[in-house]
CSV table of C-alpha atoms and ligand atoms in Angstrom, one decimal:
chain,number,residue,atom,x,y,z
A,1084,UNK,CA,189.3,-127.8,71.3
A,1085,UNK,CA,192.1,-128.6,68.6
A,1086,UNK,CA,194.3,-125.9,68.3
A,1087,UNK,CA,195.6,-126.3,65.2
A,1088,UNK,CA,197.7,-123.2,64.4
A,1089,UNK,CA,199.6,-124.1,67.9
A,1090,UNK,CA,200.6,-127.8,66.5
A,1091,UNK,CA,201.8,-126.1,63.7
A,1092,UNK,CA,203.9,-123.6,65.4
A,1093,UNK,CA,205.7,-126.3,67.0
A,1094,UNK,CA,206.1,-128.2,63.8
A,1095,UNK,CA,207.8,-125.3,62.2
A,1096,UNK,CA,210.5,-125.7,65.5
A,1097,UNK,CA,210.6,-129.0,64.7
A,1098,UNK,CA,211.1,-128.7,60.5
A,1099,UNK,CA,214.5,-127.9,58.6
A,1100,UNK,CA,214.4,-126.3,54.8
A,1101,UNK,CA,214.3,-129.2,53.0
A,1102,UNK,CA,210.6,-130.0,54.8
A,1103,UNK,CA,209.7,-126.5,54.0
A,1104,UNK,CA,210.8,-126.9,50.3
A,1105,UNK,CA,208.5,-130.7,50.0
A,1106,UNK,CA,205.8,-128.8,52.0
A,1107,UNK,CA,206.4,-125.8,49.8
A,1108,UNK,CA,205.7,-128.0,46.6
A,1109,UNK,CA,203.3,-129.8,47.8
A,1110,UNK,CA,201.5,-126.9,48.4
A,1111,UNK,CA,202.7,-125.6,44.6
A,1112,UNK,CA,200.9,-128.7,43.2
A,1113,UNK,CA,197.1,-128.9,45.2
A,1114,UNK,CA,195.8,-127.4,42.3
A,1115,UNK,CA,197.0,-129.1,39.9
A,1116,UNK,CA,196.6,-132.8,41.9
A,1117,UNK,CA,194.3,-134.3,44.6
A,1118,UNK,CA,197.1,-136.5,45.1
A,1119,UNK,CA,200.8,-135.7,44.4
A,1120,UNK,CA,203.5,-138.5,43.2
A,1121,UNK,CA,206.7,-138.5,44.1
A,1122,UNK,CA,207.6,-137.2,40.3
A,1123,UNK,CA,206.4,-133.8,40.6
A,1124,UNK,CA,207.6,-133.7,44.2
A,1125,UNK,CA,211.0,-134.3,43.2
A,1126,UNK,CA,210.9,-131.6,40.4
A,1127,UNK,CA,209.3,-129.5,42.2
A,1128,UNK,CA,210.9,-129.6,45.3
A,1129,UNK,CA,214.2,-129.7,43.5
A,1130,UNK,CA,215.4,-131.8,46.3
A,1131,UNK,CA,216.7,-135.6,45.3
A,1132,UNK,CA,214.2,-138.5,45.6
A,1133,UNK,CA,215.8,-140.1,48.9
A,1134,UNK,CA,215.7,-136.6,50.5
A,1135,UNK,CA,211.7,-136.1,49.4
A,1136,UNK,CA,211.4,-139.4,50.6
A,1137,UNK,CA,213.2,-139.2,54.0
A,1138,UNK,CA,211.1,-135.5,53.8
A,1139,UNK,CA,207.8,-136.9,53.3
A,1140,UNK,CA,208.0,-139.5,56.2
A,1141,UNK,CA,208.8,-136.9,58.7
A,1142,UNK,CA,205.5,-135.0,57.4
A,1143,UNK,CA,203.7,-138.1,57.7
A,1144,UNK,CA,204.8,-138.8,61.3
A,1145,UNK,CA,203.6,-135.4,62.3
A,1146,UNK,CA,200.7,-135.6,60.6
A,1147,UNK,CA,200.9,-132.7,58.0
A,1148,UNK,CA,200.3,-134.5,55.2
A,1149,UNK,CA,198.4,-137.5,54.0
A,1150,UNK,CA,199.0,-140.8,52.0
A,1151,UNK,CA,196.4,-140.5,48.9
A,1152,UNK,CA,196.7,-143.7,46.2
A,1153,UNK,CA,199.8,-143.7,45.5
A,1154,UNK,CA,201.0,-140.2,46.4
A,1155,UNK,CA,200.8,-137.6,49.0
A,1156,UNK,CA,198.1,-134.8,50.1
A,1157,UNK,CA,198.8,-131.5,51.8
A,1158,UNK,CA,196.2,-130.8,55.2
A,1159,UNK,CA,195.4,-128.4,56.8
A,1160,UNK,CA,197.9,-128.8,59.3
A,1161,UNK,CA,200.3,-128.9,56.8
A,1162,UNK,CA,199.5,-125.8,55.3
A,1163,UNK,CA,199.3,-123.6,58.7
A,1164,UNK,CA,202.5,-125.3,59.2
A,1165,UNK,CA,204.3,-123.7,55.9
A,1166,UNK,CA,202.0,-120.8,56.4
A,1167,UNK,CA,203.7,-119.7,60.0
A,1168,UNK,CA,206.9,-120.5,58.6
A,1169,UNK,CA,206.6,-118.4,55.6
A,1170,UNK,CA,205.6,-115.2,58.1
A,1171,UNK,CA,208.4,-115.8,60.1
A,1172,UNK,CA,210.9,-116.3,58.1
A,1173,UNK,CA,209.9,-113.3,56.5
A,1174,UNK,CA,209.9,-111.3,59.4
A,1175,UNK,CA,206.4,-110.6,59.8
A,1176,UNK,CA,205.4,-112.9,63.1
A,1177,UNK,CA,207.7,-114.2,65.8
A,1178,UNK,CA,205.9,-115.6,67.9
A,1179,UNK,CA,202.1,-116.8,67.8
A,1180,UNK,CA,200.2,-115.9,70.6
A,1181,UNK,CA,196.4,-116.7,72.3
A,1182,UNK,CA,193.9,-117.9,70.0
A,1183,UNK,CA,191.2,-114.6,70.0
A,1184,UNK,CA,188.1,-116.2,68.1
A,1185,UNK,CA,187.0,-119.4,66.8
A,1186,UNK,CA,184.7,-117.9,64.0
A,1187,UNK,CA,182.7,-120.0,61.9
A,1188,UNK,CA,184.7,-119.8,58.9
A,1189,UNK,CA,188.3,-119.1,61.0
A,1190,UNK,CA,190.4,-119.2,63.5
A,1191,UNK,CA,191.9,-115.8,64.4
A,1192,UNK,CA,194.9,-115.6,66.9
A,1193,UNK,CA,197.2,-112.6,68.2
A,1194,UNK,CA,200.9,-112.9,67.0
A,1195,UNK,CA,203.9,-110.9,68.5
A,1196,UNK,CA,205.2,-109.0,65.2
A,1197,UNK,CA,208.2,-107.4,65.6
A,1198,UNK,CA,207.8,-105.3,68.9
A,1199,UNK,CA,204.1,-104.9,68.1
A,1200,UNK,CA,200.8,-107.3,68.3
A,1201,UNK,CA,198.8,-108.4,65.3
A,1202,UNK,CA,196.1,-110.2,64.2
A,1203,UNK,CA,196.7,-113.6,62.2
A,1204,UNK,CA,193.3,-115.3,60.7
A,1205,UNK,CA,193.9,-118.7,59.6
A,1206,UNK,CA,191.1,-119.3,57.0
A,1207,UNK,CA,188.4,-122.6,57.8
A,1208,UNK,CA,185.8,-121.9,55.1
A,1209,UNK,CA,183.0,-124.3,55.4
A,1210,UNK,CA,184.5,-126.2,57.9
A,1211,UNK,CA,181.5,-127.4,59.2
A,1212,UNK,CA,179.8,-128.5,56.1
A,1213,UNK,CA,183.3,-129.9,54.9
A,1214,UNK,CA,183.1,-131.9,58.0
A,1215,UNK,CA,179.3,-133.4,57.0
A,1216,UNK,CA,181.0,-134.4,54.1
A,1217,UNK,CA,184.0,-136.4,55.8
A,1218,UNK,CA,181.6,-138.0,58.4
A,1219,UNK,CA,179.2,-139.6,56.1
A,1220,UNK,CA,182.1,-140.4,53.4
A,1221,UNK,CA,185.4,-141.9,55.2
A,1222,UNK,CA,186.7,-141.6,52.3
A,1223,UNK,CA,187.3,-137.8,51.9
A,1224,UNK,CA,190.5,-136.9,50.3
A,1225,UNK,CA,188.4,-134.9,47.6
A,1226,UNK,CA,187.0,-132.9,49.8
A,1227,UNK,CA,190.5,-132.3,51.8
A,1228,UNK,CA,191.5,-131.5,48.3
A,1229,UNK,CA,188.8,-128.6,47.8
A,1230,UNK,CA,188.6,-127.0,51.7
A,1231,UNK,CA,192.2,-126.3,51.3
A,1232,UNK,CA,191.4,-124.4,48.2
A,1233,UNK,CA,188.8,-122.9,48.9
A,1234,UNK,CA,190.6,-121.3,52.4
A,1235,UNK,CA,192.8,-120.0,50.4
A,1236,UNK,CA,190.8,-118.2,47.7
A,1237,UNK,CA,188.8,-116.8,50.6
A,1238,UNK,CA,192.1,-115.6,52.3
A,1239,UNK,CA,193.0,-114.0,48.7
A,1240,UNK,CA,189.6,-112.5,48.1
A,1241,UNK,CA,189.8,-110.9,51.6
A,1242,UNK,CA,193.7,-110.1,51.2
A,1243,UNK,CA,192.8,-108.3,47.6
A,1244,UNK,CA,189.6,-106.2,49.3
A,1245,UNK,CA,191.3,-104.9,52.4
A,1246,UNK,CA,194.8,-103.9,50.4
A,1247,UNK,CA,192.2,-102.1,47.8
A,1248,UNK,CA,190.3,-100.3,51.2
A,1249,UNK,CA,193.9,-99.4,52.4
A,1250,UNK,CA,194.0,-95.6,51.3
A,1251,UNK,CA,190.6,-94.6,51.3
A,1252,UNK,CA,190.6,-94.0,54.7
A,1253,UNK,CA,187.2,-96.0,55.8
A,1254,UNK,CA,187.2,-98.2,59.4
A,1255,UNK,CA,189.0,-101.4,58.0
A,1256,UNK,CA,191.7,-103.4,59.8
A,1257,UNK,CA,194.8,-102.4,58.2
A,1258,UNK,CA,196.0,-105.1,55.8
A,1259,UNK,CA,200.0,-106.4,56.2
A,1260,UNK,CA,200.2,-109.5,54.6
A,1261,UNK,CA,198.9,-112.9,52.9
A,1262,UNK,CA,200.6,-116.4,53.2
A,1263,UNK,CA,198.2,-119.1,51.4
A,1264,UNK,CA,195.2,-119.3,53.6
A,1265,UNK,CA,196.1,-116.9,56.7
A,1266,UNK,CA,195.8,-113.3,56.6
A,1267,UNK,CA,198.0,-111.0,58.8
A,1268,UNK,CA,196.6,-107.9,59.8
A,1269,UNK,CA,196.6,-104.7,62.2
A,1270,UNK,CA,195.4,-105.6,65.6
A,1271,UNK,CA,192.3,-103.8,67.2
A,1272,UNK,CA,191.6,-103.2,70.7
A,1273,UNK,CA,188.1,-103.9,69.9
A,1274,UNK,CA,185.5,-105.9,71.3
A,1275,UNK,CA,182.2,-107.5,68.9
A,1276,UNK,CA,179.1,-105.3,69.0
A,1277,UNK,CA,177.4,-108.5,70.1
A,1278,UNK,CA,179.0,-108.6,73.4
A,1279,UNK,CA,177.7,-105.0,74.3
A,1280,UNK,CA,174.7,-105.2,76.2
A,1281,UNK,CA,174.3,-101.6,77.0
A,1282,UNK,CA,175.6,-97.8,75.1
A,1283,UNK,CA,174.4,-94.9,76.3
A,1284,UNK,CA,175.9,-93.4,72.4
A,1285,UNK,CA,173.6,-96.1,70.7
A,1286,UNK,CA,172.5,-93.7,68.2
A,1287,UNK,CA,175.9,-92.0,67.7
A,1288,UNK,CA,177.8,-95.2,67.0
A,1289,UNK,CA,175.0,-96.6,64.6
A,1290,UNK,CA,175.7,-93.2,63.0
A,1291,UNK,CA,179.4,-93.8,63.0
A,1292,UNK,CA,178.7,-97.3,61.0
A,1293,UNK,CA,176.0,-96.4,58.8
A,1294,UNK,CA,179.4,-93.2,58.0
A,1295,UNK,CA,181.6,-96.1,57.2
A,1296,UNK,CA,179.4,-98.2,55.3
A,1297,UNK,CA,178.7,-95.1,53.5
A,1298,UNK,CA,182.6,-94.3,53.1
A,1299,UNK,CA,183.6,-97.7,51.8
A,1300,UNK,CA,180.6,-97.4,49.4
A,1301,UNK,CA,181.4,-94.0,48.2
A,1302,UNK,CA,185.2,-94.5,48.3
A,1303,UNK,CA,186.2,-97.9,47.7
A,1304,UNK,CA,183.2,-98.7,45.5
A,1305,UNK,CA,182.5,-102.0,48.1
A,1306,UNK,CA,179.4,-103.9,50.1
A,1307,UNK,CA,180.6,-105.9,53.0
A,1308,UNK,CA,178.2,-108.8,52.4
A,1309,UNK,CA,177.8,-110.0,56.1
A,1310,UNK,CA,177.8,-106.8,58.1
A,1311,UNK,CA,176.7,-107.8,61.4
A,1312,UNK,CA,176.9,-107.3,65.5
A,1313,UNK,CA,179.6,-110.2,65.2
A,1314,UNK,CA,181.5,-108.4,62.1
A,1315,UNK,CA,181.4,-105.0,64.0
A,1316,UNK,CA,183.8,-104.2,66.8
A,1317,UNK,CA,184.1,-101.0,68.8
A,1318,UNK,CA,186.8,-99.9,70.6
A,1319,UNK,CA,186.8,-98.7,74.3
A,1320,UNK,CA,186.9,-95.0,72.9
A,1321,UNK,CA,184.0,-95.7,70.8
A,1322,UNK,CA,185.6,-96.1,67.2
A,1323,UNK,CA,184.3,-98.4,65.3
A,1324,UNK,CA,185.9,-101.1,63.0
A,1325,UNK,CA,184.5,-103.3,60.1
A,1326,UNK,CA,185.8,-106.3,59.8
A,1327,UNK,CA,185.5,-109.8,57.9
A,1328,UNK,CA,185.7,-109.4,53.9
A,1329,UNK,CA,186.0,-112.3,52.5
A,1330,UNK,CA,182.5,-112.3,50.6
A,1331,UNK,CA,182.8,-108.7,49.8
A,1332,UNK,CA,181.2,-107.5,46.5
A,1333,UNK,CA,181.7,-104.5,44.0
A,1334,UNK,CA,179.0,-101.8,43.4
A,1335,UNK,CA,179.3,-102.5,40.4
A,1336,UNK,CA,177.8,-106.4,40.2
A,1337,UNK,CA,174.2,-107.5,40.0
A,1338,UNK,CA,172.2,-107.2,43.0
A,1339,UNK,CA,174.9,-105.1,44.9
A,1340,UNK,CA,172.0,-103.0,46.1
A,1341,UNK,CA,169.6,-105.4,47.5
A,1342,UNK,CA,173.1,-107.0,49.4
A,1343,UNK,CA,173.5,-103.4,50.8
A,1344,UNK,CA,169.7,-103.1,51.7
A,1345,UNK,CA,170.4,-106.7,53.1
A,1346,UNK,CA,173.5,-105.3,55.7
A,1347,UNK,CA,171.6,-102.0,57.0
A,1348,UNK,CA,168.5,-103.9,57.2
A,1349,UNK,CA,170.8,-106.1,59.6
A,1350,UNK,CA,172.2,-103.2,60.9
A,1351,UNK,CA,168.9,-101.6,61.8
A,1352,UNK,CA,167.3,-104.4,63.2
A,1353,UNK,CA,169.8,-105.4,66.1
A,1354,UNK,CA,170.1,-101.4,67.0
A,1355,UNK,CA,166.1,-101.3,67.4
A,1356,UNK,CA,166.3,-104.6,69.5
A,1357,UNK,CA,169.6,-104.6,71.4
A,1358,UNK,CA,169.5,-100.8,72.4
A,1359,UNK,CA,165.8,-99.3,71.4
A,1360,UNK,CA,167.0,-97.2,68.5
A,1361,UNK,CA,164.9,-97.0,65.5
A,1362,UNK,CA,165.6,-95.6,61.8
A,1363,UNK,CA,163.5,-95.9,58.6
A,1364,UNK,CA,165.5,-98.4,57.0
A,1365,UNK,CA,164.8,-96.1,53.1
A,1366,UNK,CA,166.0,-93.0,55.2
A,1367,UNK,CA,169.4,-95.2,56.1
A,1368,UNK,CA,169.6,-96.5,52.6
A,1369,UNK,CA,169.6,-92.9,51.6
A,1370,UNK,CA,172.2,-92.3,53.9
A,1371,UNK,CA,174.5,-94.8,52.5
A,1372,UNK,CA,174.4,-94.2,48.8
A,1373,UNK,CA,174.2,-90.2,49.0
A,1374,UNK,CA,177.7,-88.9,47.9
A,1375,UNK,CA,179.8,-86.5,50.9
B,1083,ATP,N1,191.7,-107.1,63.1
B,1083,ATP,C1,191.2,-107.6,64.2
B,1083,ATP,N2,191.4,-107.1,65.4
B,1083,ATP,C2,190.9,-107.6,66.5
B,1083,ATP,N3,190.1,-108.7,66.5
B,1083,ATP,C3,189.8,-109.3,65.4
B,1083,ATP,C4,190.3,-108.8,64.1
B,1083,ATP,N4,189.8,-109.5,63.1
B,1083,ATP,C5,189.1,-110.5,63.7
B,1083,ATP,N5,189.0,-110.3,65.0
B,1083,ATP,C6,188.3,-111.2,66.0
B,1083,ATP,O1,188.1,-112.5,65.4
B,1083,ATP,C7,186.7,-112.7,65.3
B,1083,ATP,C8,186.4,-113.5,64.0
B,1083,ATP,O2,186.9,-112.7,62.9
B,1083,ATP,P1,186.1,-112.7,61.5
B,1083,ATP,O3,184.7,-112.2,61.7
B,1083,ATP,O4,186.9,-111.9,60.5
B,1083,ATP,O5,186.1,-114.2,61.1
B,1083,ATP,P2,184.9,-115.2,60.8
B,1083,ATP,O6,185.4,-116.6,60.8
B,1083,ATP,O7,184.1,-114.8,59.7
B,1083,ATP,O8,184.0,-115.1,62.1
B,1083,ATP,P3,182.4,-115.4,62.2
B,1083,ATP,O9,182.2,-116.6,61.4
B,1083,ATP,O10,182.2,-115.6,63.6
B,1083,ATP,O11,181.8,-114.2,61.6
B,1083,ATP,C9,186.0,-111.4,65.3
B,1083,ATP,O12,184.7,-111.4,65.8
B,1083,ATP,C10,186.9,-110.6,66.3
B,1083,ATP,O13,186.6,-110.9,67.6
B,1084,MG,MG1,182.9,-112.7,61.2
């Protein structure tokens, strides 16, 4: 299993400033350019042209950036790379610490933040089709190109949802920090609904969710999208937390309704299979939208 994150926690040891500032404008430029020339690098960067250069070859040798045509492509390693440094050096995380999921569209580790633990999710959107992509075309810097993007509009989107949950007091992770594509937040001692095989509160805690789906419906005016067993944890004194809100949508777009019938209909069904408790899926629906 690649641990990516880790490399680049060593890379940052390994890096001075004037690597950060090439990364730093490399990263500046991905939106504007699949591939970067050493022009813009040099503007951007502000550094000189033999120090970009001398830069860009120590990036290359560790692999955290790309030759494209005739210029230079951040990766993903890059990116985590400039992404841990960032954090640290503004005192967020210190130290990054075991890797605690490998979800589908991340990788989520525990960092050492000040005296305290956290949670930092690295953004992978897609990575799996991304990776279709790259095996049948060898040729995949477009793609590259795009995935980076496209983690870090998901990290934004989730960054922008959680800060706007922050004082409506709902069962959210509790929001610190963005850098590009990784999200640092409050650490849960919390375990996935989907690992639970047994509750003798079943009914109590499918209350307690269907109370915060209800609060961050009333009160933040938000649908999670993709509530599921793997996007609910409980901890070991039986709160609960919702988590993963990336693809979260306003109340107020089309179809918000059906995507909330969608997540209690999800909600209902793995209660009345895992743990044998049944509810009308109109009376939970009710539930939800009713005003408290
Ligand atoms: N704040 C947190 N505290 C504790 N654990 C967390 C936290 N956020 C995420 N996790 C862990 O990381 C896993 C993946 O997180 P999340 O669901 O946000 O990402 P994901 O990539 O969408 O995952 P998946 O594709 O599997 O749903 C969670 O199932 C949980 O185990
Ligand atoms: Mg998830």
């Amino acid at each position: 299993m690649t641990d990516q994150a880790r490399m680049a926690a060593r890379l940052t040891t390994l890096f001075h400033d004037e690597t950060f500032q090439v990364l730093g404008a490399l990263a500046k430029l991905l939106r504007r350019y699949e591939s970067v020339r050493m022009k813009p690098l040099i503007l951007s960067s502000g550094l000189p042209e033999s120090k970009v250069s001398y830069e860009i070859d120590l990036l290359l040798k560790h692999g955290a950036c790309a030759k494209l045509g005739g210029g230079y492509r951040l990766n993903m390693l890059g990116l985590d790379t400039l992404s841990l440094h960032e954090f640290a050096s503004s005192g967020l995380v210190s130290r990054l610490g075991p890797l605690i999921a490998k979800g589908k569209e991340s990788d989520v580790y525990e960092v050492v933040a000040n005296d305290s633990s956290m949670v930092l999710k690295f953004f992978r959107i897609g990575r799996i089709s991304f990776r279709q992509v790259e095996r049948k075309r060898p040729y995949h810097a477009r793609e590259g190109h795009r995935w980076l993007l496209a983690c870090i509009r998901s990290a934004v989107r989730e960054a922008s949802v959680l800060r706007a949950m922050e004082p409506m007091e709902v069962p959210v992770p509790r929001f610190v920090a963005r850098r590009y594509h990784a999200n640092l937040m409050g650490m849960e001692l919390a375990i996935p609904l989907y690992k639970v095989k047994e509750l003798d509160d079943a009914e109590e805690i499918l209350m307690k969710i269907l109370d915060g789906v209800r609060d961050v419906y009333n009160r933040a005016r938000l649908i999670n999208g993709d509530l599921s067993e793997y996007n609910i944890l409980i901890t070991p004194s039986h709160r609960i937390v919702l988590i993963d809100w990336p693809q979260a949508r306003k109340v107020s777009t089309q179809n918000s309704e059906l995507v909330l019938k969608k997540d209690v209909a999800n909600l209902l069904r793995f209660f009345r299979k895992r743990f044998g408790v049944v509810k009308d899926e109109d009376w939970a629906m009710n539930y939800v939208l009713a005003l408290h």
